[in-house]
Amino acid sequence: MDKLIAGFSNQLMKALDIAHNYQFKLAKNTHIDNVLIIGLGGSGIGGTIVQNYVFDKINVPVIVSKAYTLPRFTHKNTLVITCSYSGNTEETIYSLKDAIRLGCPIVTITSGGKIGDLSEEHGLDCIRIPAGFPPRSCLGYSMTQILNTLAHFELISNAFETEIQAAISLLDNEEEAIKAEALRIAQTIAHKMPVIYIENNMEGVAIRWRQQFNENGKMLAWHHVIPEMNHNELVGWRDIDTNKAVFFLRTQMDHERSKLRMELNKETIAQYTPHILEIYSKGNSYLENAFYLIYLGDWISWYLAIERNFDATEVKVIDALKSSLNEK
C-alpha cells in the first residue's frame, strides 16, 4: 500500500493521459439537465470530491448516489456517470441497468468486470483504467475521468487540468515533509478516536480521511462539516474524553465566517480533549489544496496501520461480506 500511496502524483499524470486519449461516443452537444454520479467506497469517493469541486462551477445539479436505485428525477437527459473500479460493485450494477432502461446518456469508469461487459453490450462510453489495485488506491484515475467527462459535455472548463498539473508538482515537492508530518500524527493518534472537521465545500476530503483511517488504519473515525456541525454536534461535546483526537482541516478556500467558527469551535472542544490538531493545506487552487490533504491523510492512514500492527491492504471483512451476499 505504501508504494501505491507514493505513486499518487504519477497516477494523476497517467490519469490525464487516459483522459486526453479517450474518444467519447456521446456528442459534446448532448442535452443534459442534470448529472448523477454513482459509486461506492474507494470507487465512489472521487464523485463526492468532484461534486464539491464543481459546486460553484456548473450550471446543472450534480447528485452523488450510493444506492441500488436511481433518484426519481432521473430521465433521458440525466447524464449518468458510474464509477466501479472492479466493475462488479453490486449497487452500481443495479443502478446502471436502470439507467440503461431509461435511455440516459451514460459514461462508465471501470477496469472491467460486469460493468465493462454491460458497457460493451450496450455500446456505452466506457473509460478503462488500469486493473489490479485496491479501489481506494485509484482515486486519481476515477476522479480525473469524471472531471474530463464533465468537460467533454462543456459543463465545466478544462481548468481542472491545470490544477491537477500544479497539484502533481506540489505533491512531488512536499512529499518528504508530508510523510514526516504523517508519521508524527499517526504516532500521536494511533490509539485514539479521530474526529475530522472541515468546511462543507471540502467534505469529500474529510470522508476520504475517514475511509482511509477505516480501511488502512483499521480504526473507527467520524467526520462532520462546518458550519453544519455548529447547529447540532457541537452540543454533543459535554464529557471530557482524552481518547478523542480532533482534526481541523483548513484551506485557503474556507469562508471567512467558517474560519472564525473553527477558532471558536477549537476553544470549545479544547475543554473536553487536549488532542486538537490543526492541519493547513497548501496550494493555490481547489484541487491543489484537496490533493495535498488527501495525500497527507493517505500517508497518515498507512502509518496508523504500522503503529497499530495491521496490514493496511487487508480488507477481509469486506470480502467476507461480499461472499455472503453472493450466496444469497
Short mmCIF file of C-alpha atoms in Angstrom, two decimals:
data_model
loop_
_atom_site.label_atom_id
_atom_site.label_comp_id
_atom_site.label_asym_id
_atom_site.label_seq_id
_atom_site.Cartn_x
_atom_site.Cartn_y
_atom_site.Cartn_z
CA MET A 1 0.00 0.00 0.00
CA ASP A 2 2.84 2.45 0.74
CA LYS A 3 4.10 2.15 -2.84
CA LEU A 4 0.59 2.85 -4.15
CA ILE A 5 0.30 5.93 -1.95
CA ALA A 6 3.75 7.12 -3.03
CA GLY A 7 2.72 6.76 -6.67
CA PHE A 8 -0.26 9.12 -6.39
CA SER A 9 1.25 12.02 -8.37
CA ASN A 10 2.37 9.62 -11.09
CA GLN A 11 -1.15 8.19 -11.16
CA LEU A 12 -2.54 11.68 -11.73
CA MET A 13 -0.24 12.11 -14.74
CA LYS A 14 -1.35 8.77 -16.17
CA ALA A 15 -4.98 9.69 -15.50
CA LEU A 16 -4.58 12.87 -17.55
CA ASP A 17 -3.09 10.81 -20.39
CA ILE A 18 -6.09 8.46 -20.31
CA ALA A 19 -8.43 11.46 -20.39
CA HIS A 20 -6.60 13.06 -23.33
CA ASN A 21 -6.64 9.85 -25.35
CA TYR A 22 -10.24 8.82 -24.76
CA GLN A 23 -12.64 9.43 -27.64
CA PHE A 24 -16.23 9.84 -26.47
CA LYS A 25 -19.08 8.24 -28.38
CA LEU A 26 -21.62 10.68 -26.95
CA ALA A 27 -21.61 14.07 -28.68
CA LYS A 28 -20.42 17.20 -26.91
CA ASN A 29 -23.77 18.85 -27.52
CA THR A 30 -25.80 16.08 -25.85
CA HIS A 31 -28.56 17.84 -23.94
CA ILE A 32 -28.04 17.40 -20.20
CA ASP A 33 -30.40 18.65 -17.49
CA ASN A 34 -28.58 17.18 -14.51
CA VAL A 35 -25.72 14.87 -13.58
CA LEU A 36 -25.86 11.70 -11.50
CA ILE A 37 -22.56 10.20 -10.33
CA ILE A 38 -22.88 6.66 -8.98
CA GLY A 39 -20.17 4.95 -6.96
CA LEU A 40 -19.40 3.50 -3.55
CA GLY A 41 -16.38 3.20 -1.31
CA GLY A 42 -12.99 3.76 -2.89
CA SER A 43 -14.65 3.87 -6.30
CA GLY A 44 -17.18 6.49 -5.23
CA ILE A 45 -15.19 9.00 -3.21
CA GLY A 46 -13.94 10.71 -6.38
CA GLY A 47 -17.54 11.56 -7.27
CA THR A 48 -18.10 13.20 -3.90
CA ILE A 49 -14.96 15.31 -4.23
CA VAL A 50 -15.92 16.30 -7.78
CA GLN A 51 -19.40 17.29 -6.57
CA ASN A 52 -17.74 19.62 -4.04
CA TYR A 53 -15.32 20.98 -6.65
CA VAL A 54 -17.95 21.88 -9.25
CA PHE A 55 -20.38 23.41 -6.73
CA ASP A 56 -19.63 26.95 -7.94
CA LYS A 57 -18.61 25.99 -11.49
CA ILE A 58 -21.51 24.11 -13.06
CA ASN A 59 -24.96 25.27 -14.13
CA VAL A 60 -26.82 21.99 -13.68
CA PRO A 61 -27.42 19.99 -10.49
CA VAL A 62 -24.87 17.28 -9.65
CA ILE A 63 -26.01 14.47 -7.37
CA VAL A 64 -23.93 11.60 -6.00
CA SER A 65 -25.76 8.32 -5.44
CA LYS A 66 -24.61 5.36 -3.37
CA ALA A 67 -27.82 3.37 -3.68
CA TYR A 68 -29.23 0.39 -5.55
CA THR A 69 -31.88 2.55 -7.21
CA LEU A 70 -31.92 5.78 -9.17
CA PRO A 71 -33.45 9.03 -7.89
CA ARG A 72 -36.98 9.68 -9.15
CA PHE A 73 -35.83 12.68 -11.21
CA THR A 74 -33.57 10.55 -13.45
CA HIS A 75 -34.67 10.78 -17.09
CA LYS A 76 -33.34 10.67 -20.65
CA ASN A 77 -31.44 13.94 -20.19
CA THR A 78 -29.70 12.89 -16.97
CA LEU A 79 -26.01 12.28 -17.55
CA VAL A 80 -25.20 9.14 -15.56
CA ILE A 81 -21.56 8.54 -14.67
CA THR A 82 -20.86 5.23 -12.95
CA CYS A 83 -17.61 4.54 -11.11
CA SER A 84 -16.79 0.98 -10.13
CA TYR A 85 -13.13 0.08 -10.11
CA SER A 86 -13.68 -3.67 -10.25
CA GLY A 87 -16.74 -3.33 -12.43
CA ASN A 88 -18.54 -5.70 -10.08
CA THR A 89 -19.96 -3.35 -7.44
CA GLU A 90 -23.43 -4.76 -6.81
CA GLU A 91 -25.22 -1.49 -6.08
CA THR A 92 -23.69 0.28 -9.09
CA ILE A 93 -24.66 -2.56 -11.43
CA TYR A 94 -28.31 -2.31 -10.30
CA SER A 95 -28.32 1.45 -10.92
CA LEU A 96 -26.55 1.12 -14.27
CA LYS A 97 -29.13 -1.35 -15.54
CA ASP A 98 -31.91 1.06 -14.57
CA ALA A 99 -30.14 3.93 -16.34
CA ILE A 100 -29.80 1.81 -19.48
CA ARG A 101 -33.55 1.04 -19.38
CA LEU A 102 -34.32 4.77 -19.08
CA GLY A 103 -32.15 5.61 -22.08
CA CYS A 104 -29.89 8.00 -20.18
CA PRO A 105 -26.61 9.21 -21.65
CA ILE A 106 -24.12 7.06 -19.73
CA VAL A 107 -20.38 7.06 -19.15
CA THR A 108 -18.84 4.21 -17.17
CA ILE A 109 -15.44 4.32 -15.48
CA THR A 110 -14.03 0.90 -14.63
CA SER A 111 -11.18 -1.56 -15.04
CA GLY A 112 -13.55 -4.21 -16.41
CA GLY A 113 -15.89 -6.69 -14.72
CA LYS A 114 -19.64 -6.87 -15.29
CA ILE A 115 -19.87 -3.12 -15.86
CA GLY A 116 -17.25 -3.39 -18.58
CA ASP A 117 -19.29 -6.17 -20.17
CA LEU A 118 -22.55 -4.21 -19.90
CA SER A 119 -20.86 -1.19 -21.44
CA GLU A 120 -19.71 -3.21 -24.44
CA GLU A 121 -23.08 -4.94 -24.80
CA HIS A 122 -24.98 -1.64 -24.91
CA GLY A 123 -22.38 0.44 -26.75
CA LEU A 124 -21.79 2.77 -23.81
CA ASP A 125 -18.92 5.14 -23.31
CA CYS A 126 -16.56 3.14 -21.09
CA ILE A 127 -13.34 4.71 -19.85
CA ARG A 128 -10.98 1.90 -18.88
CA ILE A 129 -8.50 2.45 -16.06
CA PRO A 130 -5.63 0.11 -15.05
CA ALA A 131 -6.68 -3.06 -13.22
CA GLY A 132 -5.15 -4.97 -10.33
CA PHE A 133 -5.14 -2.48 -7.46
CA PRO A 134 -7.29 -1.83 -4.37
CA PRO A 135 -10.08 0.56 -5.43
CA ARG A 136 -9.18 3.11 -2.75
CA SER A 137 -5.70 3.46 -4.26
CA CYS A 138 -7.10 4.60 -7.63
CA LEU A 139 -8.77 7.88 -6.67
CA GLY A 140 -6.64 9.84 -9.14
CA TYR A 141 -7.79 7.70 -12.05
CA SER A 142 -11.51 7.85 -11.30
CA MET A 143 -11.69 11.48 -10.26
CA THR A 144 -9.82 12.73 -13.33
CA GLN A 145 -12.11 10.78 -15.66
CA ILE A 146 -15.21 12.23 -14.01
CA LEU A 147 -13.86 15.74 -14.45
CA ASN A 148 -12.90 15.05 -18.06
CA THR A 149 -16.39 13.70 -18.74
CA LEU A 150 -17.99 16.88 -17.42
CA ALA A 151 -15.58 18.95 -19.51
CA HIS A 152 -16.36 16.91 -22.63
CA PHE A 153 -20.02 17.90 -22.35
CA GLU A 154 -18.89 21.50 -21.73
CA LEU A 155 -20.47 21.52 -18.28
CA ILE A 156 -17.16 22.74 -16.81
CA SER A 157 -14.00 24.14 -18.37
CA ASN A 158 -10.69 22.32 -18.79
CA ALA A 159 -9.15 24.40 -15.98
CA PHE A 160 -9.09 21.29 -13.81
CA GLU A 161 -6.17 20.01 -15.91
CA THR A 162 -4.00 22.97 -14.92
CA GLU A 163 -4.97 22.47 -11.29
CA ILE A 164 -4.04 18.79 -11.44
CA GLN A 165 -0.70 19.58 -13.06
CA ALA A 166 0.02 22.09 -10.30
CA ALA A 167 -1.03 19.52 -7.69
CA ILE A 168 1.41 16.99 -9.14
CA SER A 169 4.28 19.45 -8.72
CA LEU A 170 3.12 20.37 -5.22
CA LEU A 171 2.95 16.76 -4.04
CA ASP A 172 6.33 15.91 -5.53
CA ASN A 173 7.93 18.92 -3.84
CA GLU A 174 6.25 18.31 -0.48
CA GLU A 175 6.41 14.51 -0.37
CA GLU A 176 9.10 14.10 2.28
CA ALA A 177 7.63 16.82 4.50
CA ILE A 178 4.16 15.28 4.16
CA LYS A 179 5.43 11.82 5.10
CA ALA A 180 7.27 13.19 8.13
CA GLU A 181 4.16 15.04 9.31
CA ALA A 182 2.01 11.97 8.68
CA LEU A 183 4.28 9.78 10.80
CA ARG A 184 4.25 12.27 13.66
CA ILE A 185 0.45 12.50 13.55
CA ALA A 186 -0.02 8.73 13.35
CA GLN A 187 2.18 8.21 16.39
CA THR A 188 0.08 10.77 18.26
CA ILE A 189 -3.37 9.36 17.42
CA ALA A 190 -2.72 5.63 16.90
CA HIS A 191 -4.85 4.60 19.87
CA LYS A 192 -7.35 7.44 19.85
CA MET A 193 -10.62 8.07 18.03
CA PRO A 194 -10.10 10.55 15.16
CA VAL A 195 -12.75 13.25 14.75
CA ILE A 196 -12.37 15.17 11.49
CA TYR A 197 -13.82 18.63 10.88
CA ILE A 198 -13.61 20.56 7.63
CA GLU A 199 -15.59 23.26 5.83
CA ASN A 200 -18.54 21.90 3.87
CA ASN A 201 -17.02 22.73 0.47
CA MET A 202 -14.31 20.11 1.13
CA GLU A 203 -16.40 17.41 2.79
CA GLY A 204 -15.22 14.80 0.30
CA VAL A 205 -11.69 15.21 1.63
CA ALA A 206 -12.84 14.55 5.21
CA ILE A 207 -14.74 11.48 4.02
CA ARG A 208 -11.57 10.28 2.30
CA TRP A 209 -9.65 10.66 5.56
CA ARG A 210 -12.32 8.73 7.46
CA GLN A 211 -12.45 5.95 4.88
CA GLN A 212 -8.67 5.60 4.75
CA PHE A 213 -8.44 5.51 8.54
CA ASN A 214 -11.11 2.78 8.44
CA GLU A 215 -9.63 0.62 5.68
CA ASN A 216 -5.89 1.18 6.02
CA GLY A 217 -5.64 2.04 9.73
CA LYS A 218 -8.31 -0.48 10.83
CA MET A 219 -9.93 2.04 13.17
CA LEU A 220 -13.20 3.88 13.57
CA ALA A 221 -13.38 7.61 12.89
CA TRP A 222 -16.05 10.19 12.25
CA HIS A 223 -16.30 13.48 10.42
CA HIS A 224 -18.60 16.48 10.23
CA VAL A 225 -18.60 19.78 8.37
CA ILE A 226 -18.57 23.41 9.38
CA PRO A 227 -20.88 25.30 9.63
CA GLU A 228 -23.46 22.45 9.88
CA MET A 229 -21.88 20.85 12.96
CA ASN A 230 -22.36 24.14 14.79
CA HIS A 231 -26.10 23.53 14.66
CA ASN A 232 -26.07 20.10 16.34
CA GLU A 233 -22.87 18.15 17.02
CA LEU A 234 -21.16 20.93 18.93
CA VAL A 235 -23.69 20.43 21.73
CA GLY A 236 -22.57 16.80 22.00
CA TRP A 237 -19.19 17.87 23.34
CA ARG A 238 -20.01 17.63 27.06
CA ASP A 239 -17.79 14.91 28.53
CA ILE A 240 -14.04 15.02 28.96
CA ASP A 241 -12.62 12.31 26.70
CA THR A 242 -8.87 12.18 26.19
CA ASN A 243 -9.38 9.28 23.78
CA LYS A 244 -10.63 11.68 21.10
CA ALA A 245 -8.18 13.32 18.66
CA VAL A 246 -9.81 16.22 16.82
CA PHE A 247 -8.62 17.43 13.42
CA PHE A 248 -9.48 20.81 11.96
CA LEU A 249 -8.59 20.63 8.27
CA ARG A 250 -8.17 24.15 6.95
CA THR A 251 -7.78 25.52 3.43
CA GLN A 252 -7.41 28.83 1.63
CA MET A 253 -10.93 28.37 0.27
CA ASP A 254 -12.56 28.47 3.70
CA HIS A 255 -15.18 31.20 4.06
CA GLU A 256 -14.14 33.98 6.45
CA ARG A 257 -17.02 33.16 8.77
CA SER A 258 -16.06 29.49 8.71
CA LYS A 259 -12.52 30.43 9.73
CA LEU A 260 -13.95 32.26 12.73
CA ARG A 261 -16.21 29.32 13.55
CA MET A 262 -13.23 26.96 13.53
CA GLU A 263 -11.38 29.16 16.01
CA LEU A 264 -14.38 29.30 18.31
CA ASN A 265 -15.07 25.57 17.93
CA LYS A 266 -11.47 24.81 18.78
CA GLU A 267 -11.79 26.78 22.03
CA THR A 268 -14.98 24.93 22.95
CA ILE A 269 -13.73 21.43 22.16
CA ALA A 270 -10.39 22.04 23.90
CA GLN A 271 -12.34 21.93 27.16
CA TYR A 272 -13.03 18.23 26.56
CA THR A 273 -9.89 16.84 24.90
CA PRO A 274 -6.31 18.10 24.77
CA HIS A 275 -5.70 16.38 21.44
CA ILE A 276 -6.53 19.02 18.83
CA LEU A 277 -4.61 19.10 15.56
CA GLU A 278 -4.91 21.90 13.02
CA ILE A 279 -3.83 20.95 9.52
CA TYR A 280 -3.30 23.70 6.96
CA SER A 281 -3.39 22.66 3.32
CA LYS A 282 -1.09 24.07 0.66
CA GLY A 283 -1.66 25.16 -2.92
CA ASN A 284 -3.25 27.96 -4.91
CA SER A 285 -6.33 26.17 -6.26
CA TYR A 286 -9.10 23.92 -5.02
CA LEU A 287 -7.60 20.72 -6.38
CA GLU A 288 -4.11 21.53 -5.12
CA ASN A 289 -5.48 22.02 -1.61
CA ALA A 290 -7.69 18.94 -1.85
CA PHE A 291 -4.97 16.65 -3.16
CA TYR A 292 -2.48 17.94 -0.59
CA LEU A 293 -4.84 16.98 2.23
CA ILE A 294 -5.74 13.68 0.58
CA TYR A 295 -2.08 12.75 0.19
CA LEU A 296 -1.37 13.65 3.81
CA GLY A 297 -4.39 11.68 5.02
CA ASP A 298 -3.41 8.64 2.97
CA TRP A 299 0.06 8.62 4.49
CA ILE A 300 -1.35 9.05 8.00
CA SER A 301 -3.56 6.00 7.40
CA TRP A 302 -0.54 3.97 6.27
CA TYR A 303 1.49 4.89 9.33
CA LEU A 304 -1.52 4.18 11.53
CA ALA A 305 -1.54 0.63 10.21
CA ILE A 306 2.13 0.28 11.12
CA GLU A 307 1.67 1.79 14.58
CA ARG A 308 -1.31 -0.48 15.23
CA ASN A 309 0.37 -3.60 13.75
CA PHE A 310 -2.13 -4.14 10.95
CA ASP A 311 -1.81 -4.90 7.25
CA ALA A 312 -3.01 -1.72 5.54
CA THR A 313 -4.08 -3.58 2.40
CA GLU A 314 -6.18 -6.32 4.00
CA VAL A 315 -9.98 -5.89 3.96
CA LYS A 316 -11.08 -9.45 4.78
CA VAL A 317 -14.31 -8.40 6.46
CA ILE A 318 -15.49 -6.64 3.27
CA ASP A 319 -14.51 -9.65 1.15
CA ALA A 320 -16.41 -11.95 3.53
CA LEU A 321 -19.50 -9.74 3.34
CA LYS A 322 -19.43 -9.79 -0.47
CA SER A 323 -19.09 -13.59 -0.45
CA SER A 324 -22.07 -13.92 1.88
CA LEU A 325 -24.15 -11.60 -0.31
CA ASN A 326 -23.25 -13.61 -3.40
CA GLU A 327 -24.55 -16.76 -1.71
CA LYS A 328 -27.98 -15.26 -1.04
#
